[in-house]
Amino acid sequence: MGSLKVTVCAGVAAAVAVLTPAAHAADGGGGISVTPASPAPGAEVALRVTGCAERTASAVSAAFVTDIKLAVTGEEGTLVGESRIRSSLEFGSYDVTITCGDARRTVALPVGKTPSTPASPVAPVKAGGGGAAARISTADDARTTGPGTAQTVTGLVLAGVAATAVALRSARRSRRTD
């Protein structure tokens, strides 16, 4: 079962990597990509660098929560690392400087706007409790004011039906014993 989870997670990660657009360096040297291309504040970003002869490198930006330590992956000469965009960051363009040995390369990273309204479920599950606060507050009002005329009449009718049913049943039982 564990290998199935790993396979599914790897498949999802590959699909996200293929479907998510990447920002590429416009510095002429190329070989730098940031995924997603225009992240929102608080989002995680992945950085890929090719063309670096070193086995490690670093990426620094005011947009990142922490500096990115890049390391070689299984691909020939590709350095990969991840970080998170600062959640308090305003939208705009931020420089990302990659230091690989003695060489430095810079790419601009556009940080997009955060959504104005938070995401909400399209079809939430009716698990209870969602509207309980409103119902409880109206129940408190009912306790202080008491039942209305309609509730009183309904209660009396039901009590009368119940009393009649008990009386009829008692009468039938008394006839059988005689």
Short mmCIF file of C-alpha atoms in Angstrom, two decimals:
data_model
loop_
_atom_site.label_atom_id
_atom_site.label_comp_id
_atom_site.label_asym_id
_atom_site.label_seq_id
_atom_site.Cartn_x
_atom_site.Cartn_y
_atom_site.Cartn_z
CA MET A 1 0.00 0.00 0.00
CA GLY A 2 2.92 2.32 0.77
CA SER A 3 4.35 1.99 -2.75
CA LEU A 4 0.95 2.87 -4.22
CA LYS A 5 0.90 6.13 -2.23
CA VAL A 6 4.43 6.96 -3.41
CA THR A 7 3.48 6.24 -7.02
CA VAL A 8 0.34 8.40 -6.83
CA CYS A 9 2.22 11.28 -5.16
CA ALA A 10 5.00 11.09 -7.76
CA GLY A 11 2.43 11.12 -10.55
CA VAL A 12 0.64 14.15 -9.10
CA ALA A 13 3.95 15.99 -8.63
CA ALA A 14 4.94 15.24 -12.24
CA ALA A 15 1.56 16.46 -13.53
CA VAL A 16 1.84 19.68 -11.53
CA ALA A 17 5.38 20.25 -12.80
CA VAL A 18 4.28 19.74 -16.41
CA LEU A 19 1.10 21.83 -16.19
CA THR A 20 2.46 24.75 -14.14
CA PRO A 21 4.08 27.50 -16.24
CA ALA A 22 7.65 28.46 -15.39
CA ALA A 23 9.40 31.84 -15.51
CA HIS A 24 12.63 31.75 -17.48
CA ALA A 25 15.56 34.09 -17.16
CA ALA A 26 15.77 36.86 -19.68
CA ASP A 27 19.45 37.47 -18.96
CA GLY A 28 20.61 35.75 -22.15
CA GLY A 29 22.37 32.98 -20.18
CA GLY A 30 19.12 31.12 -19.69
CA GLY A 31 18.98 27.96 -17.71
CA ILE A 32 17.00 29.44 -14.79
CA SER A 33 13.35 28.61 -14.22
CA VAL A 34 11.00 29.41 -11.36
CA THR A 35 7.79 27.43 -10.88
CA PRO A 36 5.11 28.86 -10.70
CA ALA A 37 5.93 31.76 -12.99
CA SER A 38 4.06 34.40 -10.97
CA PRO A 39 3.57 33.09 -7.43
CA ALA A 40 1.26 34.71 -4.91
CA PRO A 41 2.56 35.79 -1.49
CA GLY A 42 2.81 32.75 0.76
CA ALA A 43 3.18 30.31 -2.15
CA GLU A 44 5.96 27.76 -2.45
CA VAL A 45 8.34 28.09 -5.40
CA ALA A 46 10.75 25.65 -7.03
CA LEU A 47 13.92 26.91 -8.70
CA ARG A 48 15.83 24.96 -11.40
CA VAL A 49 19.22 26.01 -12.71
CA THR A 50 21.10 24.40 -15.60
CA GLY A 51 24.54 25.19 -16.94
CA CYS A 52 26.28 25.36 -13.55
CA ALA A 53 29.50 23.32 -13.25
CA GLU A 54 29.24 23.17 -9.42
CA ARG A 55 27.27 20.55 -7.49
CA THR A 56 25.68 23.17 -5.23
CA ALA A 57 24.62 26.79 -5.56
CA SER A 58 22.48 29.34 -3.73
CA ALA A 59 19.63 31.64 -4.70
CA VAL A 60 18.91 34.85 -2.80
CA SER A 61 15.92 37.18 -3.09
CA ALA A 62 14.02 39.62 -0.91
CA ALA A 63 10.89 37.73 -1.98
CA PHE A 64 11.98 34.46 -0.31
CA VAL A 65 11.39 33.57 3.34
CA THR A 66 14.80 31.82 3.34
CA ASP A 67 17.62 31.58 0.84
CA ILE A 68 17.44 28.59 -1.47
CA LYS A 69 20.21 26.00 -1.31
CA LEU A 70 20.37 24.38 -4.75
CA ALA A 71 21.70 20.84 -5.16
CA VAL A 72 22.24 18.51 -8.11
CA THR A 73 19.39 16.13 -8.91
CA GLY A 74 19.46 12.95 -10.96
CA GLU A 75 19.38 15.00 -14.16
CA GLU A 76 22.75 15.87 -15.62
CA GLY A 77 23.91 19.18 -14.14
CA THR A 78 20.49 20.46 -13.04
CA LEU A 79 20.40 22.18 -9.64
CA VAL A 80 17.06 22.25 -7.80
CA GLY A 81 15.79 23.96 -4.64
CA GLU A 82 12.61 25.25 -3.00
CA SER A 83 11.48 28.13 -0.81
CA ARG A 84 8.36 30.07 0.10
CA ILE A 85 7.39 33.59 -0.94
CA ARG A 86 6.96 35.96 2.01
CA SER A 87 3.27 36.22 2.87
CA SER A 88 3.59 39.95 3.69
CA LEU A 89 5.09 40.73 0.27
CA GLU A 90 3.40 43.23 -2.05
CA PHE A 91 2.97 42.34 -5.70
CA GLY A 92 5.68 43.43 -8.09
CA SER A 93 8.95 42.20 -9.57
CA TYR A 94 11.77 40.91 -7.34
CA ASP A 95 15.31 39.97 -8.38
CA VAL A 96 16.54 36.44 -7.72
CA THR A 97 20.35 36.15 -7.72
CA ILE A 98 21.86 32.71 -8.25
CA THR A 99 25.47 32.23 -7.15
CA CYS A 100 27.17 29.22 -8.75
CA GLY A 101 30.85 29.13 -7.87
CA ASP A 102 32.26 32.51 -8.96
CA ALA A 103 29.44 33.18 -11.44
CA ARG A 104 26.28 35.14 -10.63
CA ARG A 105 23.10 35.23 -12.64
CA THR A 106 19.93 37.21 -11.96
CA VAL A 107 16.33 36.66 -13.01
CA ALA A 108 13.26 38.80 -12.31
CA LEU A 109 10.45 37.07 -10.42
CA PRO A 110 6.99 38.68 -10.74
CA VAL A 111 4.94 38.16 -7.59
CA GLY A 112 1.21 38.19 -8.33
CA LYS A 113 -1.66 39.58 -6.31
CA THR A 114 -3.32 37.48 -3.68
CA PRO A 115 -6.96 36.63 -4.36
CA SER A 116 -9.31 39.29 -2.99
CA THR A 117 -11.68 36.68 -1.60
CA PRO A 118 -10.51 33.50 0.05
CA ALA A 119 -11.37 30.24 -1.65
CA SER A 120 -14.46 28.51 -0.37
CA PRO A 121 -15.87 25.09 -1.15
CA VAL A 122 -18.25 24.89 -4.07
CA ALA A 123 -20.31 22.09 -2.55
CA PRO A 124 -19.56 21.88 1.16
CA VAL A 125 -20.40 18.70 3.05
CA LYS A 126 -23.39 18.97 5.38
CA ALA A 127 -21.55 17.83 8.49
CA GLY A 128 -23.58 19.77 10.99
CA GLY A 129 -22.61 22.71 13.11
CA GLY A 130 -22.40 25.12 10.19
CA GLY A 131 -25.65 26.86 10.95
CA ALA A 132 -25.90 25.83 14.58
CA ALA A 133 -24.99 29.25 15.95
CA ALA A 134 -27.92 30.93 14.19
CA ARG A 135 -30.32 28.19 15.28
CA ILE A 136 -29.14 28.30 18.87
CA SER A 137 -29.59 32.05 19.06
CA THR A 138 -33.19 31.75 17.81
CA ALA A 139 -33.79 28.88 20.25
CA ASP A 140 -32.79 31.17 23.12
CA ASP A 141 -35.38 33.67 21.94
CA ALA A 142 -38.08 30.95 21.90
CA ARG A 143 -37.25 29.93 25.48
CA THR A 144 -37.69 33.45 26.78
CA THR A 145 -40.93 34.20 24.92
CA GLY A 146 -42.61 30.78 25.27
CA PRO A 147 -44.70 28.91 22.71
CA GLY A 148 -47.06 30.74 20.43
CA THR A 149 -50.78 30.06 19.94
CA ALA A 150 -50.19 27.58 17.10
CA GLN A 151 -47.77 25.51 19.20
CA THR A 152 -50.16 25.53 22.18
CA VAL A 153 -53.14 24.34 20.09
CA THR A 154 -51.04 21.63 18.40
CA GLY A 155 -49.79 20.40 21.76
CA LEU A 156 -53.32 20.24 23.21
CA VAL A 157 -54.64 18.32 20.18
CA LEU A 158 -51.80 15.80 20.39
CA ALA A 159 -52.33 15.38 24.14
CA GLY A 160 -56.06 14.80 23.55
CA VAL A 161 -55.34 12.16 20.86
CA ALA A 162 -52.88 10.41 23.18
CA ALA A 163 -55.37 10.46 26.10
CA THR A 164 -58.12 9.05 23.86
CA ALA A 165 -55.83 6.25 22.64
CA VAL A 166 -54.90 5.30 26.21
CA ALA A 167 -58.56 5.33 27.31
CA LEU A 168 -59.68 3.12 24.40
CA ARG A 169 -56.88 0.65 25.00
CA SER A 170 -57.69 0.46 28.71
CA ALA A 171 -61.38 -0.14 27.91
CA ARG A 172 -60.52 -3.02 25.55
CA ARG A 173 -58.28 -4.67 28.12
CA SER A 174 -60.92 -4.40 30.85
CA ARG A 175 -63.52 -6.12 28.63
CA ARG A 176 -61.19 -9.08 27.97
CA THR A 177 -60.62 -9.80 31.63
CA ASP A 178 -64.35 -9.93 32.46
#
